[in-house]
Amino acid sequence: MTRTSSRLLRLVSLLSARPIWTCRELAERMAVTDRTIRRDIARLRDLGYGVESEPGPWGGYRLSPGARMPPLVLDDEEALAVAVGLREAALSGVLGTGQAALSALLKLRQILPKHLGDQMAALEGALDHTPRSGEPQIGMPVLLELARACGSARRATLSYQNHAGRATVREIDPYRLVHTGLRWYLVARDVAKQEWRTFRADRVTAVHPTTEPADLTDPPEAAQLVSQGISSVSYPLYTTIRLPLPLDRALEAVPPTIGTHSPDGPEATVVRIGGNSAERLAAYLLSLGTELTVLSPKDVREALSRRAQALLAANR
């Protein structure tokens, strides 16, 4: 069985390497008979691989989309490339509020051979990620530990810094990770308070799973809970802007977890956004990369104007 499995993996690798192979070419490359190749092709089809065959002297076998997702064979360089891509997708939130990239990266790292795991660790030590609008960064090891905790269905202890910077230790039942477009949040049940809470992932210093099962009875809609939590936060400064975009496109530019939206006719939207300072709000508005008008306050309008003029002067 082991020999057959190894041969099938080798056959998939060959079929992936070029558009078409004749039966004779495959048999010669793998040092087996034509009959063995035909049997192995049938096995691959049973596993979900779409292997098409073309008759005639110039025909042969080629891979095509299958009926379901089959096992994927990657060489060392391909595996590292996929891991790095998933890492960046997770940190940037390009795939939205879910944790699909984190889940896939976690699965990949669990099956990487040791030498590839060591290379990935070295890469992560060398790579850095620039957060949007000066937001704090989060280390990939912490993010992966949180993802692993969410998937374990086990209670955990969370070492956490609250908004005042005070270190605390919480007993939690981890549930989901949510990305808002700016940062990651952990949705978990606070065991002591017996309620569902959100925790900023960049404030987590450590997470330690226990052997006790988590109580995930009646879990909330994770993204909605995060959105509600963010909207209830009180900021020292708010700005109101007008985007020349209909409501649906304005929600794409500024997620509902960042601002509150009000239609201003069919082709414009007024958005209210909170921040810690005029400079930070101006940096965020500039990062949107879209036309906008600052309706209030004057401090944010002036900060945005200074940044825009400095950028223009640097590129004259």
PDB file of C-alpha atoms in Angstrom:
ATOM      1  CA  MET A   1       0.000   0.000   0.000  1.00  0.00           C
ATOM      2  CA  THR A   2       2.820   2.376   0.879  1.00  0.00           C
ATOM      3  CA  ARG A   3       4.501   1.695  -2.451  1.00  0.00           C
ATOM      4  CA  THR A   4       1.232   2.290  -4.320  1.00  0.00           C
ATOM      5  CA  SER A   5       0.596   5.558  -2.453  1.00  0.00           C
ATOM      6  CA  SER A   6       4.108   6.787  -3.184  1.00  0.00           C
ATOM      7  CA  ARG A   7       3.690   5.888  -6.838  1.00  0.00           C
ATOM      8  CA  LEU A   8       0.386   7.777  -7.030  1.00  0.00           C
ATOM      9  CA  LEU A   9       1.958  10.864  -5.511  1.00  0.00           C
ATOM     10  CA  ARG A  10       4.794  10.635  -8.031  1.00  0.00           C
ATOM     11  CA  LEU A  11       2.272  10.272 -10.847  1.00  0.00           C
ATOM     12  CA  VAL A  12       0.341  13.366  -9.703  1.00  0.00           C
ATOM     13  CA  SER A  13       3.576  15.321  -9.569  1.00  0.00           C
ATOM     14  CA  LEU A  14       4.437  14.320 -13.131  1.00  0.00           C
ATOM     15  CA  LEU A  15       0.952  15.117 -14.464  1.00  0.00           C
ATOM     16  CA  SER A  16       1.165  18.538 -12.827  1.00  0.00           C
ATOM     17  CA  ALA A  17       4.537  19.292 -14.390  1.00  0.00           C
ATOM     18  CA  ARG A  18       3.414  19.611 -18.019  1.00  0.00           C
ATOM     19  CA  PRO A  19       0.173  19.756 -20.077  1.00  0.00           C
ATOM     20  CA  ILE A  20       0.086  16.182 -21.419  1.00  0.00           C
ATOM     21  CA  TRP A  21       1.912  12.838 -21.120  1.00  0.00           C
ATOM     22  CA  THR A  22       1.599   9.691 -23.168  1.00  0.00           C
ATOM     23  CA  CYS A  23       1.129   6.432 -21.331  1.00  0.00           C
ATOM     24  CA  ARG A  24       4.510   5.221 -22.581  1.00  0.00           C
ATOM     25  CA  GLU A  25       6.287   8.389 -21.338  1.00  0.00           C
ATOM     26  CA  LEU A  26       4.793   8.008 -17.893  1.00  0.00           C
ATOM     27  CA  ALA A  27       5.642   4.313 -17.757  1.00  0.00           C
ATOM     28  CA  GLU A  28       9.243   4.972 -18.728  1.00  0.00           C
ATOM     29  CA  ARG A  29       9.645   7.844 -16.282  1.00  0.00           C
ATOM     30  CA  MET A  30       8.228   5.775 -13.416  1.00  0.00           C
ATOM     31  CA  ALA A  31       9.837   2.475 -14.448  1.00  0.00           C
ATOM     32  CA  VAL A  32       6.541   0.566 -14.520  1.00  0.00           C
ATOM     33  CA  THR A  33       4.360  -1.027 -17.174  1.00  0.00           C
ATOM     34  CA  ASP A  34       1.705   0.696 -19.271  1.00  0.00           C
ATOM     35  CA  ARG A  35      -0.900  -1.437 -17.494  1.00  0.00           C
ATOM     36  CA  THR A  36       0.239  -0.104 -14.100  1.00  0.00           C
ATOM     37  CA  ILE A  37      -0.079   3.464 -15.371  1.00  0.00           C
ATOM     38  CA  ARG A  38      -3.641   2.823 -16.553  1.00  0.00           C
ATOM     39  CA  ARG A  39      -4.573   1.285 -13.187  1.00  0.00           C
ATOM     40  CA  ASP A  40      -3.024   4.215 -11.311  1.00  0.00           C
ATOM     41  CA  ILE A  41      -4.883   6.710 -13.504  1.00  0.00           C
ATOM     42  CA  ALA A  42      -8.133   4.960 -12.553  1.00  0.00           C
ATOM     43  CA  ARG A  43      -7.169   5.181  -8.861  1.00  0.00           C
ATOM     44  CA  LEU A  44      -6.499   8.918  -9.184  1.00  0.00           C
ATOM     45  CA  ARG A  45      -9.909   9.433 -10.757  1.00  0.00           C
ATOM     46  CA  ASP A  46     -11.499   7.577  -7.840  1.00  0.00           C
ATOM     47  CA  LEU A  47      -9.700   9.957  -5.472  1.00  0.00           C
ATOM     48  CA  GLY A  48     -11.204  12.986  -7.216  1.00  0.00           C
ATOM     49  CA  TYR A  49      -8.454  13.950  -9.638  1.00  0.00           C
ATOM     50  CA  GLY A  50      -9.756  15.010 -13.018  1.00  0.00           C
ATOM     51  CA  VAL A  51      -7.491  13.060 -15.379  1.00  0.00           C
ATOM     52  CA  GLU A  52      -8.534  13.338 -19.023  1.00  0.00           C
ATOM     53  CA  SER A  53      -7.302  10.988 -21.734  1.00  0.00           C
ATOM     54  CA  GLU A  54      -6.971  11.673 -25.453  1.00  0.00           C
ATOM     55  CA  PRO A  55      -6.785   8.758 -27.913  1.00  0.00           C
ATOM     56  CA  GLY A  56      -4.407   8.496 -30.839  1.00  0.00           C
ATOM     57  CA  PRO A  57      -0.638   8.558 -31.334  1.00  0.00           C
ATOM     58  CA  TRP A  58      -0.395  12.165 -30.120  1.00  0.00           C
ATOM     59  CA  GLY A  59      -2.842  11.719 -27.261  1.00  0.00           C
ATOM     60  CA  GLY A  60      -2.191  10.976 -23.639  1.00  0.00           C
ATOM     61  CA  TYR A  61      -3.179  11.984 -20.112  1.00  0.00           C
ATOM     62  CA  ARG A  62      -3.615  15.424 -18.641  1.00  0.00           C
ATOM     63  CA  LEU A  63      -4.974  16.933 -15.431  1.00  0.00           C
ATOM     64  CA  SER A  64      -8.218  18.889 -15.450  1.00  0.00           C
ATOM     65  CA  PRO A  65     -10.529  20.176 -12.666  1.00  0.00           C
ATOM     66  CA  GLY A  66     -11.969  17.257 -10.685  1.00  0.00           C
ATOM     67  CA  ALA A  67     -15.370  16.708  -9.137  1.00  0.00           C
ATOM     68  CA  ARG A  68     -14.050  17.491  -5.651  1.00  0.00           C
ATOM     69  CA  MET A  69     -10.908  18.859  -4.030  1.00  0.00           C
ATOM     70  CA  PRO A  70      -8.293  16.088  -4.254  1.00  0.00           C
ATOM     71  CA  PRO A  71      -5.034  15.817  -2.300  1.00  0.00           C
ATOM     72  CA  LEU A  72      -2.491  18.426  -3.419  1.00  0.00           C
ATOM     73  CA  VAL A  73       1.153  17.617  -4.040  1.00  0.00           C
ATOM     74  CA  LEU A  74       3.671  20.453  -3.589  1.00  0.00           C
ATOM     75  CA  ASP A  75       7.442  20.476  -3.809  1.00  0.00           C
ATOM     76  CA  ASP A  76       9.521  22.300  -1.174  1.00  0.00           C
ATOM     77  CA  GLU A  77       9.599  25.673  -2.927  1.00  0.00           C
ATOM     78  CA  GLU A  78       5.877  25.538  -3.710  1.00  0.00           C
ATOM     79  CA  ALA A  79       5.002  24.661  -0.106  1.00  0.00           C
ATOM     80  CA  LEU A  80       7.037  27.608   1.211  1.00  0.00           C
ATOM     81  CA  ALA A  81       5.469  29.951  -1.355  1.00  0.00           C
ATOM     82  CA  VAL A  82       1.959  28.880  -0.322  1.00  0.00           C
ATOM     83  CA  ALA A  83       2.820  29.264   3.380  1.00  0.00           C
ATOM     84  CA  VAL A  84       4.198  32.786   2.871  1.00  0.00           C
ATOM     85  CA  GLY A  85       1.164  33.735   0.773  1.00  0.00           C
ATOM     86  CA  LEU A  86      -1.239  32.453   3.427  1.00  0.00           C
ATOM     87  CA  ARG A  87       0.711  34.322   6.108  1.00  0.00           C
ATOM     88  CA  GLU A  88       0.372  37.624   4.254  1.00  0.00           C
ATOM     89  CA  ALA A  89      -3.294  36.971   3.493  1.00  0.00           C
ATOM     90  CA  ALA A  90      -3.957  36.377   7.192  1.00  0.00           C
ATOM     91  CA  LEU A  91      -2.107  39.501   8.331  1.00  0.00           C
ATOM     92  CA  SER A  92      -3.636  41.776   5.692  1.00  0.00           C
ATOM     93  CA  GLY A  93      -7.180  40.455   6.017  1.00  0.00           C
ATOM     94  CA  VAL A  94      -7.480  40.384   2.228  1.00  0.00           C
ATOM     95  CA  LEU A  95      -9.888  37.430   2.479  1.00  0.00           C
ATOM     96  CA  GLY A  96     -12.325  39.306   4.706  1.00  0.00           C
ATOM     97  CA  THR A  97     -13.492  38.725   8.261  1.00  0.00           C
ATOM     98  CA  GLY A  98     -13.121  34.941   8.268  1.00  0.00           C
ATOM     99  CA  GLN A  99     -10.073  32.919   9.247  1.00  0.00           C
ATOM    100  CA  ALA A 100      -9.771  30.724   6.160  1.00  0.00           C
ATOM    101  CA  ALA A 101      -6.167  31.784   5.510  1.00  0.00           C
ATOM    102  CA  LEU A 102      -5.204  31.116   9.131  1.00  0.00           C
ATOM    103  CA  SER A 103      -6.914  27.733   9.112  1.00  0.00           C
ATOM    104  CA  ALA A 104      -5.180  26.708   5.891  1.00  0.00           C
ATOM    105  CA  LEU A 105      -1.802  27.935   7.163  1.00  0.00           C
ATOM    106  CA  LEU A 106      -2.275  26.027  10.401  1.00  0.00           C
ATOM    107  CA  LYS A 107      -3.009  22.800   8.497  1.00  0.00           C
ATOM    108  CA  LEU A 108      -0.022  23.319   6.203  1.00  0.00           C
ATOM    109  CA  ARG A 109       2.403  23.985   9.050  1.00  0.00           C
ATOM    110  CA  GLN A 110       1.289  20.842  10.862  1.00  0.00           C
ATOM    111  CA  ILE A 111       2.316  18.625   7.933  1.00  0.00           C
ATOM    112  CA  LEU A 112       5.465  20.436   6.813  1.00  0.00           C
ATOM    113  CA  PRO A 113       8.627  18.322   7.120  1.00  0.00           C
ATOM    114  CA  LYS A 114      11.050  19.563   9.767  1.00  0.00           C
ATOM    115  CA  HIS A 115      13.487  21.090   7.286  1.00  0.00           C
ATOM    116  CA  LEU A 116      10.662  23.103   5.694  1.00  0.00           C
ATOM    117  CA  GLY A 117       9.331  24.102   9.107  1.00  0.00           C
ATOM    118  CA  ASP A 118      12.776  25.418   9.993  1.00  0.00           C
ATOM    119  CA  GLN A 119      12.925  27.370   6.729  1.00  0.00           C
ATOM    120  CA  MET A 120       9.478  28.816   7.373  1.00  0.00           C
ATOM    121  CA  ALA A 121      10.522  29.896  10.869  1.00  0.00           C
ATOM    122  CA  ALA A 122      13.619  31.585   9.413  1.00  0.00           C
ATOM    123  CA  LEU A 123      11.475  33.345   6.819  1.00  0.00           C
ATOM    124  CA  GLU A 124       9.045  34.581   9.451  1.00  0.00           C
ATOM    125  CA  GLY A 125      11.973  35.963  11.428  1.00  0.00           C
ATOM    126  CA  ALA A 126      13.088  37.936   8.382  1.00  0.00           C
ATOM    127  CA  LEU A 127       9.675  39.040   7.061  1.00  0.00           C
ATOM    128  CA  ASP A 128       7.786  41.978   8.482  1.00  0.00           C
ATOM    129  CA  HIS A 129       4.308  43.330   7.900  1.00  0.00           C
ATOM    130  CA  THR A 130       3.362  46.984   7.780  1.00  0.00           C
ATOM    131  CA  PRO A 131      -0.025  47.521   9.398  1.00  0.00           C
ATOM    132  CA  ARG A 132      -2.549  49.873   7.867  1.00  0.00           C
ATOM    133  CA  SER A 133      -2.760  53.408   9.242  1.00  0.00           C
ATOM    134  CA  GLY A 134      -0.162  52.836  11.951  1.00  0.00           C
ATOM    135  CA  GLU A 135      -2.134  50.087  13.636  1.00  0.00           C
ATOM    136  CA  PRO A 136      -0.125  47.832  15.986  1.00  0.00           C
ATOM    137  CA  GLN A 137       1.328  44.682  14.509  1.00  0.00           C
ATOM    138  CA  ILE A 138       0.618  41.154  15.660  1.00  0.00           C
ATOM    139  CA  GLY A 139       3.122  38.329  15.490  1.00  0.00           C
ATOM    140  CA  MET A 140       2.196  35.357  13.346  1.00  0.00           C
ATOM    141  CA  PRO A 141       3.074  32.844  16.133  1.00  0.00           C
ATOM    142  CA  VAL A 142       0.494  34.460  18.456  1.00  0.00           C
ATOM    143  CA  LEU A 143      -2.101  34.584  15.679  1.00  0.00           C
ATOM    144  CA  LEU A 144      -1.575  30.903  14.888  1.00  0.00           C
ATOM    145  CA  GLU A 145      -1.814  29.962  18.567  1.00  0.00           C
ATOM    146  CA  LEU A 146      -5.127  31.804  18.791  1.00  0.00           C
ATOM    147  CA  ALA A 147      -6.383  30.026  15.671  1.00  0.00           C
ATOM    148  CA  ARG A 148      -5.278  26.687  17.100  1.00  0.00           C
ATOM    149  CA  ALA A 149      -7.053  27.480  20.378  1.00  0.00           C
ATOM    150  CA  CYS A 150     -10.272  28.337  18.510  1.00  0.00           C
ATOM    151  CA  GLY A 151     -10.165  25.007  16.730  1.00  0.00           C
ATOM    152  CA  SER A 152      -9.365  22.913  19.780  1.00  0.00           C
ATOM    153  CA  ALA A 153     -12.720  23.286  21.605  1.00  0.00           C
ATOM    154  CA  ARG A 154     -10.689  23.523  24.830  1.00  0.00           C
ATOM    155  CA  ARG A 155     -10.707  26.174  27.540  1.00  0.00           C
ATOM    156  CA  ALA A 156      -7.611  28.381  27.658  1.00  0.00           C
ATOM    157  CA  THR A 157      -5.877  30.968  29.819  1.00  0.00           C
ATOM    158  CA  LEU A 158      -5.227  34.257  28.054  1.00  0.00           C
ATOM    159  CA  SER A 159      -2.460  36.660  29.029  1.00  0.00           C
ATOM    160  CA  TYR A 160      -3.802  40.033  27.927  1.00  0.00           C
ATOM    161  CA  GLN A 161      -3.153  43.772  28.198  1.00  0.00           C
ATOM    162  CA  ASN A 162      -6.283  45.867  28.567  1.00  0.00           C
ATOM    163  CA  HIS A 163      -6.784  49.303  26.954  1.00  0.00           C
ATOM    164  CA  ALA A 164      -4.981  50.933  29.901  1.00  0.00           C
ATOM    165  CA  GLY A 165      -1.940  48.706  29.379  1.00  0.00           C
ATOM    166  CA  ARG A 166      -2.515  46.671  32.548  1.00  0.00           C
ATOM    167  CA  ALA A 167      -1.580  42.983  32.285  1.00  0.00           C
ATOM    168  CA  THR A 168      -4.374  40.552  33.112  1.00  0.00           C
ATOM    169  CA  VAL A 169      -4.951  36.804  32.880  1.00  0.00           C
ATOM    170  CA  ARG A 170      -8.369  35.634  31.705  1.00  0.00           C
ATOM    171  CA  GLU A 171      -9.894  32.176  31.587  1.00  0.00           C
ATOM    172  CA  ILE A 172     -11.714  31.924  28.251  1.00  0.00           C
ATOM    173  CA  ASP A 173     -13.501  29.572  25.885  1.00  0.00           C
ATOM    174  CA  PRO A 174     -12.028  30.610  22.507  1.00  0.00           C
ATOM    175  CA  TYR A 175     -14.473  30.617  19.605  1.00  0.00           C
ATOM    176  CA  ARG A 176     -13.524  32.665  16.513  1.00  0.00           C
ATOM    177  CA  LEU A 177     -10.997  35.123  15.075  1.00  0.00           C
ATOM    178  CA  VAL A 178     -12.352  38.103  13.130  1.00  0.00           C
ATOM    179  CA  HIS A 179     -10.428  40.562  10.959  1.00  0.00           C
ATOM    180  CA  THR A 180     -11.999  44.007  10.570  1.00  0.00           C
ATOM    181  CA  GLY A 181      -9.746  45.350   7.820  1.00  0.00           C
ATOM    182  CA  LEU A 182      -7.494  47.005  10.397  1.00  0.00           C
ATOM    183  CA  ARG A 183      -6.808  44.427  13.076  1.00  0.00           C
ATOM    184  CA  TRP A 184      -7.649  40.941  14.390  1.00  0.00           C
ATOM    185  CA  TYR A 185     -10.091  40.294  17.240  1.00  0.00           C
ATOM    186  CA  LEU A 186     -10.600  37.135  19.279  1.00  0.00           C
ATOM    187  CA  VAL A 187     -14.204  36.270  20.125  1.00  0.00           C
ATOM    188  CA  ALA A 188     -14.360  34.164  23.279  1.00  0.00           C
ATOM    189  CA  ARG A 189     -16.523  33.427  26.286  1.00  0.00           C
ATOM    190  CA  ASP A 190     -15.140  35.027  29.438  1.00  0.00           C
ATOM    191  CA  VAL A 191     -15.533  32.210  31.982  1.00  0.00           C
ATOM    192  CA  ALA A 192     -15.453  34.442  35.081  1.00  0.00           C
ATOM    193  CA  LYS A 193     -18.019  36.913  33.701  1.00  0.00           C
ATOM    194  CA  GLN A 194     -20.101  34.226  31.981  1.00  0.00           C
ATOM    195  CA  GLU A 195     -20.458  36.330  28.817  1.00  0.00           C
ATOM    196  CA  TRP A 196     -19.165  36.557  25.272  1.00  0.00           C
ATOM    197  CA  ARG A 197     -16.405  39.135  24.818  1.00  0.00           C
ATOM    198  CA  THR A 198     -14.044  40.428  22.152  1.00  0.00           C
ATOM    199  CA  PHE A 199     -10.281  40.785  22.693  1.00  0.00           C
ATOM    200  CA  ARG A 200      -7.855  42.652  20.472  1.00  0.00           C
ATOM    201  CA  ALA A 201      -5.425  40.023  19.230  1.00  0.00           C
ATOM    202  CA  ASP A 202      -2.470  42.450  19.189  1.00  0.00           C
ATOM    203  CA  ARG A 203      -2.874  42.839  22.973  1.00  0.00           C
ATOM    204  CA  VAL A 204      -2.561  39.091  23.592  1.00  0.00           C
ATOM    205  CA  THR A 205       0.846  38.137  24.942  1.00  0.00           C
ATOM    206  CA  ALA A 206       0.230  34.394  25.373  1.00  0.00           C
ATOM    207  CA  VAL A 207      -2.495  31.775  25.181  1.00  0.00           C
ATOM    208  CA  HIS A 208      -2.303  28.416  26.956  1.00  0.00           C
ATOM    209  CA  PRO A 209      -4.942  25.744  26.202  1.00  0.00           C
ATOM    210  CA  THR A 210      -6.080  23.538  29.077  1.00  0.00           C
ATOM    211  CA  THR A 211      -7.489  20.006  29.056  1.00  0.00           C
ATOM    212  CA  GLU A 212     -10.947  21.225  30.111  1.00  0.00           C
ATOM    213  CA  PRO A 213     -13.565  21.346  27.344  1.00  0.00           C
ATOM    214  CA  ALA A 214     -14.812  24.769  26.282  1.00  0.00           C
ATOM    215  CA  ASP A 215     -18.445  25.750  26.835  1.00  0.00           C
ATOM    216  CA  LEU A 216     -19.543  27.007  23.407  1.00  0.00           C
ATOM    217  CA  THR A 217     -23.280  26.839  24.066  1.00  0.00           C
ATOM    218  CA  ASP A 218     -25.300  29.354  22.034  1.00  0.00           C
ATOM    219  CA  PRO A 219     -22.332  31.175  20.448  1.00  0.00           C
ATOM    220  CA  PRO A 220     -22.818  34.657  18.960  1.00  0.00           C
ATOM    221  CA  GLU A 221     -22.393  35.754  15.334  1.00  0.00           C
ATOM    222  CA  ALA A 222     -18.701  36.588  15.715  1.00  0.00           C
ATOM    223  CA  ALA A 223     -18.321  39.369  13.128  1.00  0.00           C
ATOM    224  CA  GLN A 224     -21.469  41.095  14.350  1.00  0.00           C
ATOM    225  CA  LEU A 225     -20.289  40.991  17.966  1.00  0.00           C
ATOM    226  CA  VAL A 226     -16.967  42.573  16.969  1.00  0.00           C
ATOM    227  CA  SER A 227     -18.754  45.239  14.932  1.00  0.00           C
ATOM    228  CA  GLN A 228     -21.041  46.089  17.842  1.00  0.00           C
ATOM    229  CA  GLY A 229     -18.105  46.242  20.229  1.00  0.00           C
ATOM    230  CA  ILE A 230     -16.130  48.604  18.008  1.00  0.00           C
ATOM    231  CA  SER A 231     -19.086  50.894  17.390  1.00  0.00           C
ATOM    232  CA  SER A 232     -19.656  51.225  21.150  1.00  0.00           C
ATOM    233  CA  VAL A 233     -16.065  52.336  21.833  1.00  0.00           C
ATOM    234  CA  SER A 234     -15.757  56.014  22.748  1.00  0.00           C
ATOM    235  CA  TYR A 235     -12.965  57.867  20.929  1.00  0.00           C
ATOM    236  CA  PRO A 236     -11.516  61.244  21.929  1.00  0.00           C
ATOM    237  CA  LEU A 237     -12.085  62.569  18.413  1.00  0.00           C
ATOM    238  CA  TYR A 238     -14.556  61.925  15.588  1.00  0.00           C
ATOM    239  CA  THR A 239     -14.524  63.068  11.991  1.00  0.00           C
ATOM    240  CA  THR A 240     -17.397  63.230   9.534  1.00  0.00           C
ATOM    241  CA  ILE A 241     -16.597  62.772   5.858  1.00  0.00           C
ATOM    242  CA  ARG A 242     -18.565  62.671   2.632  1.00  0.00           C
ATOM    243  CA  LEU A 243     -17.720  59.997   0.092  1.00  0.00           C
ATOM    244  CA  PRO A 244     -18.970  60.433  -3.511  1.00  0.00           C
ATOM    245  CA  LEU A 245     -20.006  56.781  -3.444  1.00  0.00           C
ATOM    246  CA  PRO A 246     -23.349  55.009  -3.055  1.00  0.00           C
ATOM    247  CA  LEU A 247     -23.884  53.271   0.265  1.00  0.00           C
ATOM    248  CA  ASP A 248     -22.833  49.786  -0.905  1.00  0.00           C
ATOM    249  CA  ARG A 249     -19.504  51.037  -2.281  1.00  0.00           C
ATOM    250  CA  ALA A 250     -18.910  53.272   0.742  1.00  0.00           C
ATOM    251  CA  LEU A 251     -19.282  50.216   2.975  1.00  0.00           C
ATOM    252  CA  GLU A 252     -16.557  48.527   0.928  1.00  0.00           C
ATOM    253  CA  ALA A 253     -14.247  51.539   1.304  1.00  0.00           C
ATOM    254  CA  VAL A 254     -14.914  52.032   5.030  1.00  0.00           C
ATOM    255  CA  PRO A 255     -16.143  48.825   6.738  1.00  0.00           C
ATOM    256  CA  PRO A 256     -19.071  49.105   9.166  1.00  0.00           C
ATOM    257  CA  THR A 257     -16.663  48.102  11.938  1.00  0.00           C
ATOM    258  CA  ILE A 258     -14.771  51.372  11.314  1.00  0.00           C
ATOM    259  CA  GLY A 259     -17.507  53.967  10.806  1.00  0.00           C
ATOM    260  CA  THR A 260     -21.241  54.631  10.789  1.00  0.00           C
ATOM    261  CA  HIS A 261     -22.780  55.310   7.379  1.00  0.00           C
ATOM    262  CA  SER A 262     -25.701  57.490   6.277  1.00  0.00           C
ATOM    263  CA  PRO A 263     -26.790  57.789   2.623  1.00  0.00           C
ATOM    264  CA  ASP A 264     -26.565  61.323   1.230  1.00  0.00           C
ATOM    265  CA  GLY A 265     -28.667  60.863  -1.854  1.00  0.00           C
ATOM    266  CA  PRO A 266     -28.256  57.932  -4.260  1.00  0.00           C
ATOM    267  CA  GLU A 267     -24.616  58.660  -5.158  1.00  0.00           C
ATOM    268  CA  ALA A 268     -22.996  59.807  -1.904  1.00  0.00           C
ATOM    269  CA  THR A 269     -22.560  58.658   1.696  1.00  0.00           C
ATOM    270  CA  VAL A 270     -21.711  60.495   4.899  1.00  0.00           C
ATOM    271  CA  VAL A 271     -19.472  58.486   7.257  1.00  0.00           C
ATOM    272  CA  ARG A 272     -18.538  59.185  10.893  1.00  0.00           C
ATOM    273  CA  ILE A 273     -15.226  57.710  12.047  1.00  0.00           C
ATOM    274  CA  GLY A 274     -13.603  57.794  15.485  1.00  0.00           C
ATOM    275  CA  GLY A 275      -9.895  57.986  16.254  1.00  0.00           C
ATOM    276  CA  ASN A 276      -7.306  58.878  18.845  1.00  0.00           C
ATOM    277  CA  SER A 277      -5.965  62.005  17.126  1.00  0.00           C
ATOM    278  CA  ALA A 278      -6.394  64.228  14.083  1.00  0.00           C
ATOM    279  CA  GLU A 279      -3.128  62.932  12.621  1.00  0.00           C
ATOM    280  CA  ARG A 280      -4.181  59.278  12.884  1.00  0.00           C
ATOM    281  CA  LEU A 281      -7.555  60.017  11.370  1.00  0.00           C
ATOM    282  CA  ALA A 282      -5.904  61.920   8.530  1.00  0.00           C
ATOM    283  CA  ALA A 283      -3.535  59.010   7.901  1.00  0.00           C
ATOM    284  CA  TYR A 284      -6.478  56.611   7.710  1.00  0.00           C
ATOM    285  CA  LEU A 285      -8.454  58.864   5.358  1.00  0.00           C
ATOM    286  CA  LEU A 286      -5.449  59.233   3.075  1.00  0.00           C
ATOM    287  CA  SER A 287      -5.010  55.444   3.009  1.00  0.00           C
ATOM    288  CA  LEU A 288      -8.516  55.016   1.585  1.00  0.00           C
ATOM    289  CA  GLY A 289      -7.216  56.151  -1.792  1.00  0.00           C
ATOM    290  CA  THR A 290     -10.537  57.694  -2.808  1.00  0.00           C
ATOM    291  CA  GLU A 291     -11.994  61.165  -3.260  1.00  0.00           C
ATOM    292  CA  LEU A 292     -13.569  62.502  -0.071  1.00  0.00           C
ATOM    293  CA  THR A 293     -14.565  65.709   1.718  1.00  0.00           C
ATOM    294  CA  VAL A 294     -13.910  66.271   5.424  1.00  0.00           C
ATOM    295  CA  LEU A 295     -17.053  67.907   6.757  1.00  0.00           C
ATOM    296  CA  SER A 296     -15.771  68.210  10.328  1.00  0.00           C
ATOM    297  CA  PRO A 297     -13.789  68.920  12.396  1.00  0.00           C
ATOM    298  CA  LYS A 298     -11.347  71.563  11.191  1.00  0.00           C
ATOM    299  CA  ASP A 299      -8.361  69.825  12.893  1.00  0.00           C
ATOM    300  CA  VAL A 300      -8.766  66.675  10.793  1.00  0.00           C
ATOM    301  CA  ARG A 301      -9.264  68.678   7.602  1.00  0.00           C
ATOM    302  CA  GLU A 302      -6.042  70.605   8.262  1.00  0.00           C
ATOM    303  CA  ALA A 303      -4.100  67.449   9.173  1.00  0.00           C
ATOM    304  CA  LEU A 304      -5.253  65.772   5.952  1.00  0.00           C
ATOM    305  CA  SER A 305      -4.317  68.872   3.936  1.00  0.00           C
ATOM    306  CA  ARG A 306      -0.816  68.937   5.468  1.00  0.00           C
ATOM    307  CA  ARG A 307      -0.222  65.287   4.639  1.00  0.00           C
ATOM    308  CA  ALA A 308      -1.515  65.693   1.083  1.00  0.00           C
ATOM    309  CA  GLN A 309       0.606  68.795   0.482  1.00  0.00           C
ATOM    310  CA  ALA A 310       3.723  67.081   1.868  1.00  0.00           C
ATOM    311  CA  LEU A 311       3.101  64.101  -0.404  1.00  0.00           C
ATOM    312  CA  LEU A 312       2.595  66.385  -3.403  1.00  0.00           C
ATOM    313  CA  ALA A 313       5.766  68.361  -2.615  1.00  0.00           C
ATOM    314  CA  ALA A 314       7.823  65.191  -2.310  1.00  0.00           C
ATOM    315  CA  ASN A 315       6.727  64.053  -5.760  1.00  0.00           C
ATOM    316  CA  ARG A 316       7.090  67.258  -7.757  1.00  0.00           C
TER     317      ARG A 316
END
